[in-house]
Coordinates of C-alpha atoms and ligand atoms in Angstrom, one line a residue:
M1 CA 47.4 18.3 -9.5
R2 CA 44.0 20.0 -8.2
A3 CA 41.4 21.1 -10.4
S4 CA 40.7 23.9 -12.3
A5 CA 37.4 25.1 -11.8
T6 CA 37.5 26.5 -15.5
T7 CA 38.9 23.2 -17.4
P8 CA 35.4 22.8 -19.7
F9 CA 34.5 19.3 -20.0
Q10 CA 35.4 18.2 -23.8
A11 CA 34.9 14.3 -25.0
A12 CA 38.1 12.8 -26.6
P13 CA 37.6 12.3 -30.1
D14 CA 37.4 8.6 -29.9
S15 CA 35.6 8.1 -26.6
L16 CA 33.2 9.3 -24.2
D17 CA 36.0 10.4 -21.7
P18 CA 36.9 13.4 -20.9
T19 CA 40.1 14.9 -22.8
D20 CA 41.1 16.6 -19.5
W21 CA 40.1 14.5 -16.5
N22 CA 40.7 17.8 -14.4
A23 CA 37.3 18.5 -15.5
V24 CA 35.7 16.0 -14.0
R25 CA 37.2 16.3 -11.1
A26 CA 36.5 20.0 -10.6
M27 CA 33.0 19.5 -11.7
G28 CA 32.6 16.1 -9.3
H29 CA 34.0 18.2 -6.4
R30 CA 31.7 21.2 -7.3
M31 CA 28.7 19.2 -7.2
V32 CA 29.4 17.4 -4.1
D33 CA 29.6 20.9 -2.6
D34 CA 26.3 22.1 -3.7
M35 CA 24.6 19.0 -2.6
V36 CA 25.9 19.3 1.0
D37 CA 25.2 22.6 0.9
M38 CA 21.8 21.5 0.0
L39 CA 21.3 19.1 2.4
T40 CA 22.7 21.4 5.5
G41 CA 20.5 24.3 4.5
L42 CA 16.8 22.2 3.8
R43 CA 14.9 23.0 6.9
E44 CA 15.3 27.1 5.8
A45 CA 14.1 25.8 2.2
P46 CA 10.2 25.2 1.2
V47 CA 9.3 22.1 1.3
W48 CA 7.7 22.2 -2.0
Q49 CA 6.8 24.8 -4.7
P50 CA 5.1 24.2 -7.5
M51 CA 7.1 24.7 -11.0
P52 CA 6.9 28.2 -12.5
A53 CA 5.5 28.1 -15.9
E54 CA 8.5 28.7 -18.1
A55 CA 10.6 26.5 -16.0
R56 CA 8.1 23.4 -17.3
Q57 CA 8.2 24.6 -20.8
A58 CA 11.8 24.8 -20.8
L59 CA 11.7 21.3 -20.0
R60 CA 9.1 20.3 -22.3
G61 CA 10.8 21.8 -25.3
G62 CA 13.9 21.5 -27.4
D63 CA 14.7 18.9 -29.4
L64 CA 16.7 15.5 -29.0
P65 CA 20.2 17.1 -28.4
T66 CA 22.7 16.0 -31.6
G67 CA 25.6 17.9 -30.9
P68 CA 28.1 18.5 -27.8
G69 CA 26.9 20.4 -25.1
D70 CA 28.4 22.5 -21.9
L71 CA 28.5 20.2 -19.4
D72 CA 29.0 23.7 -17.0
A73 CA 25.7 25.2 -18.9
V74 CA 23.8 21.6 -18.5
Y75 CA 24.0 21.7 -14.6
R76 CA 23.5 25.1 -14.3
E77 CA 20.3 24.4 -15.7
F78 CA 19.9 21.5 -13.6
Q79 CA 20.0 23.9 -10.7
A80 CA 17.9 26.4 -12.3
L81 CA 15.2 23.9 -13.6
V82 CA 15.0 21.0 -11.8
Q83 CA 16.6 20.9 -8.4
P84 CA 14.3 23.7 -6.5
Y85 CA 11.3 21.7 -7.9
G86 CA 11.7 18.7 -6.1
S87 CA 8.7 16.6 -4.4
G88 CA 10.5 17.6 -1.0
N89 CA 10.6 14.5 0.4
I90 CA 14.2 14.9 1.8
H91 CA 12.9 17.5 3.9
P92 CA 11.9 17.4 7.7
R93 CA 8.8 18.9 6.8
F94 CA 7.4 16.4 4.3
M95 CA 4.9 14.3 5.7
G96 CA 2.7 13.7 2.9
W97 CA 3.2 10.6 1.8
V98 CA 5.6 7.1 3.0
Q99 CA 8.5 8.3 1.6
G100 CA 11.9 8.0 2.5
G101 CA 14.5 10.6 3.0
G102 CA 17.7 9.2 1.8
N103 CA 20.8 9.8 3.3
P104 CA 24.5 11.1 2.7
V105 CA 26.2 7.9 2.6
G106 CA 23.6 6.7 0.2
M107 CA 24.4 9.7 -1.9
L108 CA 28.2 9.0 -2.0
A109 CA 28.0 5.4 -2.4
E110 CA 25.4 6.1 -5.9
L111 CA 28.4 8.0 -7.1
L112 CA 30.7 4.7 -6.3
A113 CA 27.8 2.5 -8.4
A114 CA 27.5 4.2 -11.2
A115 CA 31.8 4.7 -11.5
T116 CA 31.9 1.1 -11.4
N117 CA 29.0 0.5 -13.1
P118 CA 28.7 -3.5 -12.7
N119 CA 25.6 -5.4 -14.0
L120 CA 24.1 -7.4 -11.2
G121 CA 22.2 -9.2 -13.4
G122 CA 24.4 -12.5 -12.5
R123 CA 28.1 -13.9 -13.1
D124 CA 31.0 -14.0 -10.6
H125 CA 31.6 -10.6 -9.3
A126 CA 32.2 -8.9 -6.0
P127 CA 29.1 -6.8 -6.7
I128 CA 27.1 -9.9 -6.5
E129 CA 28.2 -10.9 -3.4
V130 CA 27.2 -7.4 -1.9
E131 CA 23.7 -8.3 -3.1
R132 CA 24.1 -11.4 -1.1
Q133 CA 24.9 -10.0 1.8
V134 CA 22.2 -7.4 1.8
I135 CA 19.7 -10.2 1.4
R136 CA 21.1 -12.4 4.1
W137 CA 20.9 -9.0 6.5
A138 CA 17.2 -8.4 5.0
A139 CA 16.5 -12.3 6.3
Q140 CA 18.0 -11.9 9.4
M141 CA 16.2 -8.3 10.3
L142 CA 12.8 -10.4 9.5
G143 CA 13.8 -13.4 11.7
F144 CA 13.8 -15.3 8.4
P145 CA 16.3 -18.5 7.9
M146 CA 19.8 -17.8 6.8
D147 CA 19.4 -19.8 3.5
A148 CA 16.1 -17.7 2.3
S149 CA 16.3 -16.2 -0.9
G150 CA 15.6 -12.6 -2.1
V151 CA 16.8 -9.8 -4.7
L152 CA 16.5 -6.2 -4.3
V153 CA 14.1 -4.7 -7.1
T154 CA 12.7 -1.1 -7.8
G155 CA 10.4 -1.4 -4.8
A156 CA 7.7 -2.8 -2.7
S157 CA 5.5 -3.1 -5.7
M158 CA 7.5 -5.0 -7.5
A159 CA 8.9 -7.3 -4.8
N160 CA 4.7 -7.9 -3.6
L161 CA 3.9 -8.7 -7.7
I162 CA 7.2 -11.0 -7.2
A163 CA 5.6 -12.8 -4.4
V164 CA 2.0 -13.3 -5.8
L165 CA 4.0 -15.1 -9.0
V166 CA 5.7 -17.2 -6.3
A167 CA 2.6 -18.1 -4.6
R168 CA 1.0 -19.0 -7.9
A169 CA 3.7 -21.2 -8.5
H170 CA 3.6 -22.9 -5.2
A171 CA -0.4 -23.3 -5.6
L172 CA -0.2 -24.7 -9.4
G173 CA 3.5 -26.0 -9.9
T174 CA 5.9 -24.4 -11.9
G175 CA 4.3 -26.2 -14.8
V176 CA 1.7 -22.9 -14.6
R177 CA 4.6 -20.8 -16.5
R178 CA 4.5 -22.8 -19.6
S179 CA 0.9 -23.9 -19.8
G180 CA -0.8 -20.7 -18.0
L181 CA -3.7 -20.5 -15.8
H182 CA -6.6 -22.3 -17.9
G183 CA -9.2 -20.9 -16.0
R184 CA -8.1 -22.5 -12.6
P185 CA -9.8 -20.4 -9.9
L186 CA -7.5 -18.9 -7.8
V187 CA -8.4 -16.4 -5.2
A188 CA -6.4 -14.4 -2.9
Y189 CA -7.1 -12.3 0.4
T190 CA -6.0 -9.3 1.9
S191 CA -7.8 -6.3 3.9
L192 CA -9.3 -3.3 2.4
E193 CA -6.3 -1.2 3.4
T194 CA -4.0 -3.0 1.7
H195 CA -1.9 -1.0 -1.0
N196 CA -3.5 -1.1 -4.0
C197 CA 0.2 -3.1 -6.1
V198 CA -1.2 -5.7 -4.7
A199 CA -4.2 -6.0 -6.6
R200 CA -2.1 -4.3 -9.5
A201 CA 0.5 -7.8 -8.7
M202 CA -2.6 -10.4 -9.3
D203 CA -3.8 -8.5 -12.4
M204 CA -0.3 -9.0 -13.6
A205 CA -0.1 -12.0 -12.7
G206 CA -2.6 -12.9 -15.0
L207 CA -5.3 -14.0 -11.8
G208 CA -7.0 -11.0 -12.3
S209 CA -7.4 -8.2 -9.5
D210 CA -11.5 -9.2 -8.7
A211 CA -9.6 -12.3 -7.6
L212 CA -8.5 -10.5 -4.9
R213 CA -11.0 -10.4 -2.0
L214 CA -10.5 -7.2 0.2
I215 CA -11.8 -8.1 3.9
G216 CA -13.2 -6.0 5.8
L217 CA -11.7 -3.9 8.8
D218 CA -11.6 -4.3 12.8
A219 CA -11.3 -1.5 15.2
Q220 CA -7.4 -1.1 14.8
H221 CA -8.1 -1.2 11.1
R222 CA -6.7 -4.8 10.9
M223 CA -8.1 -7.4 8.5
D224 CA -11.3 -8.5 10.3
M225 CA -10.2 -12.4 11.2
G226 CA -13.9 -13.4 11.1
A227 CA -14.9 -11.9 8.0
L228 CA -11.6 -13.9 6.5
Q229 CA -12.7 -16.9 7.7
A230 CA -16.1 -16.3 6.4
A231 CA -15.1 -15.4 2.5
L232 CA -12.6 -18.5 2.7
A233 CA -15.4 -20.9 3.5
Q234 CA -17.8 -19.1 0.9
D235 CA -15.2 -19.6 -1.7
R236 CA -14.6 -23.1 -1.2
A237 CA -18.5 -23.6 -0.9
A238 CA -18.4 -22.0 -4.4
G239 CA -15.5 -24.4 -6.1
L240 CA -12.8 -21.6 -6.0
Q241 CA -9.4 -22.4 -4.9
P242 CA -7.7 -20.1 -2.2
F243 CA -4.0 -20.1 -2.6
L244 CA -2.4 -16.7 -1.0
V245 CA -3.4 -14.4 2.2
V246 CA -1.8 -10.9 1.9
G247 CA -1.0 -9.5 5.5
S248 CA -0.6 -5.9 5.9
A249 CA 2.6 -4.5 8.2
G250 CA 1.8 -1.0 8.4
T251 CA -1.1 0.4 5.7
V252 CA -0.1 3.5 3.7
D253 CA -3.8 4.9 4.9
T254 CA -3.6 4.6 8.8
G255 CA -0.1 2.8 9.9
A256 CA -2.2 -0.5 10.7
V257 CA -0.7 -3.6 11.2
D258 CA -3.0 -7.1 10.6
D259 CA -2.7 -9.6 13.2
L260 CA 0.1 -11.3 11.6
T261 CA 0.5 -14.2 13.7
A262 CA -3.0 -15.0 13.4
L263 CA -3.0 -14.9 9.7
A264 CA 0.1 -17.1 9.8
A265 CA -1.7 -19.6 12.1
L266 CA -4.6 -19.4 9.5
A267 CA -2.6 -19.6 6.1
R268 CA -0.7 -22.8 7.8
A269 CA -4.1 -24.4 8.7
Q270 CA -5.4 -23.7 5.2
G271 CA -2.3 -24.5 2.9
L272 CA -2.6 -21.1 1.6
W273 CA 0.6 -18.9 0.8
F274 CA 1.2 -16.2 3.5
H275 CA 3.1 -13.0 1.8
V276 CA 3.0 -9.9 4.2
D277 CA 3.7 -6.0 2.6
A278 CA 5.6 -4.7 5.2
A279 CA 6.9 -2.1 2.7
Y280 CA 7.9 0.2 5.6
G281 CA 6.4 -2.0 8.6
A282 CA 9.6 -4.5 7.9
L283 CA 11.9 -2.0 9.8
A284 CA 9.8 -1.6 12.9
M285 CA 12.0 -5.1 13.2
L286 CA 14.8 -2.6 14.1
S287 CA 13.1 -0.8 16.9
P288 CA 12.8 -2.6 20.2
A289 CA 9.1 -0.6 21.5
Q290 CA 7.4 -1.3 17.5
R291 CA 8.8 -5.1 17.1
P292 CA 5.9 -6.3 19.4
L293 CA 3.2 -4.7 16.9
V294 CA 5.0 -6.4 13.6
Q295 CA 4.9 -9.9 15.4
G296 CA 4.3 -12.9 13.2
L297 CA 6.5 -11.7 10.5
S298 CA 8.5 -14.0 10.9
E299 CA 6.4 -16.7 10.1
A300 CA 5.5 -15.3 6.5
D301 CA 6.4 -17.5 3.6
S302 CA 7.4 -14.5 1.9
V303 CA 7.8 -10.7 2.7
A304 CA 8.1 -7.5 0.6
F305 CA 9.7 -4.5 1.7
D306 CA 11.3 -1.0 0.9
F307 CA 14.8 0.0 2.2
H308 CA 14.0 3.5 0.6
K309 CA 11.3 4.5 3.0
W310 CA 12.2 3.7 7.0
A311 CA 15.5 2.5 6.0
Q312 CA 16.3 6.0 4.6
V313 CA 18.5 4.7 1.3
P314 CA 17.7 6.9 -1.6
Y315 CA 15.8 5.7 -4.3
D316 CA 15.1 3.1 -5.6
A317 CA 15.6 0.0 -3.6
G318 CA 12.8 -2.3 -2.8
C319 CA 13.1 -5.9 -1.8
V320 CA 11.3 -9.6 -1.7
V321 CA 12.4 -12.2 0.8
V322 CA 11.3 -15.6 0.3
R323 CA 11.4 -18.1 2.7
D324 CA 11.4 -21.1 0.0
A325 CA 14.6 -20.2 -2.0
A326 CA 14.2 -23.2 -4.4
L327 CA 10.7 -22.8 -4.8
H328 CA 12.1 -18.7 -5.5
A329 CA 14.5 -20.0 -7.9
A330 CA 11.9 -22.3 -9.9
T331 CA 9.4 -19.2 -10.5
F332 CA 11.6 -17.3 -12.2
A333 CA 14.7 -19.5 -13.7
S334 CA 15.5 -20.0 -17.5
Q335 CA 18.9 -20.3 -18.9
P336 CA 18.8 -19.1 -22.6
A337 CA 22.2 -20.6 -24.4
Y338 CA 23.6 -16.8 -24.1
L339 CA 22.8 -16.7 -20.4
Q340 CA 24.8 -20.4 -19.8
R341 CA 26.1 -21.0 -16.6
S342 CA 29.5 -23.1 -15.6
V343 CA 31.5 -23.9 -13.2
R344 CA 34.4 -22.2 -13.7
G345 CA 35.2 -18.5 -15.1
L346 CA 33.1 -15.7 -15.6
A347 CA 29.7 -17.4 -16.0
G348 CA 29.9 -19.1 -12.5
N349 CA 28.5 -18.3 -9.2
Q350 CA 25.1 -19.3 -9.8
P351 CA 22.5 -19.2 -8.7
W352 CA 22.5 -15.4 -10.3
P353 CA 19.8 -12.6 -9.5
T354 CA 18.3 -13.0 -12.7
D355 CA 16.8 -16.1 -11.2
F356 CA 14.7 -14.3 -8.7
G357 CA 12.9 -11.9 -10.6
P358 CA 12.0 -11.0 -13.8
D359 CA 14.8 -8.5 -14.3
L360 CA 18.1 -9.2 -15.9
S361 CA 20.1 -6.1 -16.5
R362 CA 20.4 -4.5 -12.7
G363 CA 22.3 -1.9 -11.2
F364 CA 24.3 -2.1 -8.0
R365 CA 21.1 -0.8 -5.8
A366 CA 23.0 -3.4 -3.1
L367 CA 26.1 -0.9 -2.7
K368 CA 23.9 2.0 -1.6
V369 CA 22.0 -0.2 0.9
W370 CA 25.0 -2.0 1.8
M371 CA 26.8 1.4 3.1
T372 CA 23.8 2.8 4.8
L373 CA 23.5 -0.3 6.9
K374 CA 27.4 -0.7 7.7
T375 CA 27.9 3.1 8.2
Y376 CA 24.4 3.8 10.4
G377 CA 24.0 -0.2 11.5
T378 CA 20.4 -1.4 12.4
D379 CA 20.6 0.1 16.1
K380 CA 20.5 3.5 14.5
L381 CA 17.7 2.9 12.1
G382 CA 15.4 1.5 14.7
Q383 CA 15.8 4.7 16.8
V384 CA 14.9 6.5 13.7
V385 CA 11.5 4.1 13.7
A386 CA 11.0 4.7 17.4
H387 CA 11.4 8.4 16.7
N388 CA 8.9 9.1 13.7
C389 CA 6.5 6.5 16.0
S390 CA 6.8 9.0 19.3
L391 CA 6.3 11.7 17.1
A392 CA 3.3 10.4 16.0
Q393 CA 1.9 9.6 19.3
Q394 CA 2.9 13.5 20.2
L395 CA 0.7 14.7 17.2
A396 CA -1.9 12.5 18.0
R397 CA -2.4 14.1 21.9
L398 CA -2.0 17.3 19.9
V399 CA -4.5 16.7 17.5
D400 CA -7.3 15.2 20.3
A401 CA -6.2 18.6 22.8
Q402 CA -7.8 20.4 20.0
P403 CA -11.5 20.5 20.5
Q404 CA -11.7 22.1 16.5
L405 CA -9.6 18.8 15.1
E406 CA -11.0 15.2 14.9
R407 CA -8.6 12.5 14.7
L408 CA -10.0 9.7 12.3
A409 CA -8.2 6.7 13.2
P410 CA -5.9 4.8 15.8
V411 CA -2.0 5.6 15.7
T412 CA -0.5 2.2 15.4
L413 CA 2.8 3.5 13.8
N414 CA 3.6 6.7 12.3
V415 CA 0.7 8.1 10.5
V416 CA -2.0 10.2 12.3
C417 CA -5.3 10.8 10.2
F418 CA -7.7 14.0 11.6
R419 CA -9.9 17.1 10.1
V420 CA -10.6 19.8 10.7
L421 CA -14.3 20.3 11.9
A422 CA -16.6 23.6 11.4
Q423 CA -20.3 24.2 11.3
G424 CA -22.6 24.6 8.1
V425 CA -19.7 23.6 5.5
D426 CA -18.4 20.8 3.4
L427 CA -15.7 19.6 5.6
D428 CA -14.1 16.9 3.0
A429 CA -13.8 20.1 0.6
L430 CA -12.4 22.5 3.5
N431 CA -9.7 19.9 4.5
A432 CA -9.1 19.2 0.6
D433 CA -8.3 23.1 0.6
I434 CA -6.5 22.9 3.8
V435 CA -4.1 21.0 2.4
A436 CA -3.4 22.4 -0.6
D437 CA -2.8 25.9 0.8
V438 CA -0.7 24.3 3.4
Q439 CA 1.1 22.5 0.7
E440 CA 1.5 25.6 -1.7
S441 CA 3.0 27.5 1.2
G442 CA 5.9 25.6 1.5
V443 CA 5.9 25.2 5.4
A444 CA 5.1 21.4 5.1
V445 CA 3.4 18.7 3.2
P446 CA 0.5 16.7 4.5
S447 CA -2.0 14.8 1.9
T448 CA -5.2 13.5 2.0
T449 CA -6.6 10.1 2.1
R450 CA -9.9 8.4 3.1
I451 CA -10.9 7.2 6.1
R452 CA -14.3 5.1 6.1
G453 CA -15.5 7.3 3.7
V454 CA -14.6 10.7 4.9
L455 CA -11.7 12.9 3.8
A456 CA -8.7 12.7 6.2
I457 CA -5.6 15.2 6.7
R458 CA -2.6 12.2 7.0
V459 CA 0.2 13.0 8.2
A460 CA 2.9 10.2 7.6
L461 CA 5.9 10.6 9.6
V462 CA 8.9 8.9 7.9
N463 CA 11.9 11.3 7.7
H464 CA 15.1 10.9 9.8
R465 CA 15.1 14.6 9.7
T466 CA 11.5 15.3 11.1
R467 CA 11.9 17.1 14.3
L468 CA 8.8 17.8 17.2
T469 CA 9.1 21.4 16.1
D470 CA 8.2 20.6 12.6
V471 CA 5.4 18.8 13.4
E472 CA 4.3 21.5 15.6
M473 CA 5.0 24.0 12.4
L474 CA 2.5 21.3 10.5
L475 CA -0.1 21.7 13.1
A476 CA 0.0 25.5 13.4
A477 CA 0.0 25.8 9.6
V478 CA -3.1 24.0 9.5
L479 CA -5.1 25.3 12.1
S480 CA -4.0 29.2 10.8
T481 CA -5.3 28.0 7.3
A482 CA -8.5 26.9 8.1
R483 CA -9.2 29.7 10.5
E484 CA -8.2 31.9 7.5
R485 CA -10.3 29.7 5.1
L486 CA -13.3 30.1 7.5
A487 CA -13.2 33.7 8.1
S488 CA -12.8 34.3 4.6
G489 CA -15.8 32.2 4.0
Ligands
PLP501 C1 5.0 2.6 -0.6 C2 4.4 1.3 -0.3 C3 3.9 0.4 -1.4 C4 4.5 0.3 -3.0 O1 5.9 0.5 -2.7 P1 7.0 1.2 -3.8 O2 8.0 1.3 -3.4 O3 6.0 2.7 -4.0 O4 6.7 0.2 -5.1 C5 3.3 -1.0 -1.3 N1 2.7 -1.0 0.2 C6 2.9 0.0 1.3 C7 2.2 -0.5 2.1 C8 3.4 1.3 0.9 O5 3.7 1.8 1.6

């Protein structure tokens, strides 16, 4: 029977399932229709709009709901209070931060994952095999051996933490898990432009963020190899123990890519673990035009990256891949009696995902990745990468052609940093105001960062929906806002 839209959702007396499943069917169909309408109308909607005070108040007020509510009214509340006030990363003119746009196949996969609701901590079931296949595909994409290990996590922040912990075990042996550090002076190296989550990983691993040396940049914003050599020599002379070098494949500030081949060689020569934060840059492996830029990624001991950025899988879906699977497992695995493994029955099929990271219970993230990769294919995702990078080059040319604009960094991948110039005003304040004005206009979302001390308008092109017209609209909005601001003093 076709569901009637008027059947209200009502829970059965003895469970959370409905008394009438047609109510669920009807509501599900309505939600899918509404989401498709939202996605097909994105370009006409504002990228972002501030939440009205009443909407914010409505979400902040209200006590813990103890009695039953009306699902239809709850959904209408979502439509009124939540849906219009998202951060806008699904929109083609969201260019502020390195965030993915999601995709409709991933959206449907989330429904299937929630309905089947498996727990991917471990045990012998097919969803675990789906995640293992995704990890093998990740290894293949990175040019890693097929027996590399890996696990899906929330994001690159967690993936980087896992890699730092494996590197710590590599340096000190897995006994460090019981004994702790006992003041052993491990130090790690990365560039000034590396994402802050690597410093946080050092902190959370008990090594301290002070033990992460931030090496200066060359003209391409890559880690300066000479400065790295000097820092290593200085630390060794001081009796410290260098153990890890973290390369960047695509920095958030400028999209710079370190010389990964040189870092790999240096790490090998000095007995250091070579990890790469390739949060979005890993996907450059899928584009023939960009692949040479991330050359050397395949030589890393471990790589952290996100499927939720350039691979456009809905949030959240991060991934870490480790060349030495045995060391990876030895860094995290432990087996209390209630997680005892067996060779047969549901408790078989090890190693389990929980052996490769801190999580035990884990959702079916793998399904949205698996379905996205199988449906679109990696050639198509590589084309998205190539297109974003070509838009960045076009934007850079448009910026360079405007005497009123100054570009602040070279464009390697998909990030363009520039600012508006004017006489006799505080340029940092002017450019920060322009960015906030453009965001509040709803036309486009750029963001700010600081490049060599000055405030930059940062445009990061990550969304698969972005077209040249969107980039042109952003630039026009920046210029007209600047004109208005300068005219009004
Ligand atoms: C986004 C990003 C991170 C952090 O990743 P999350 O998925 O947000 O945890 C780390 N490094 C780089 C280069 C990034 O772009």
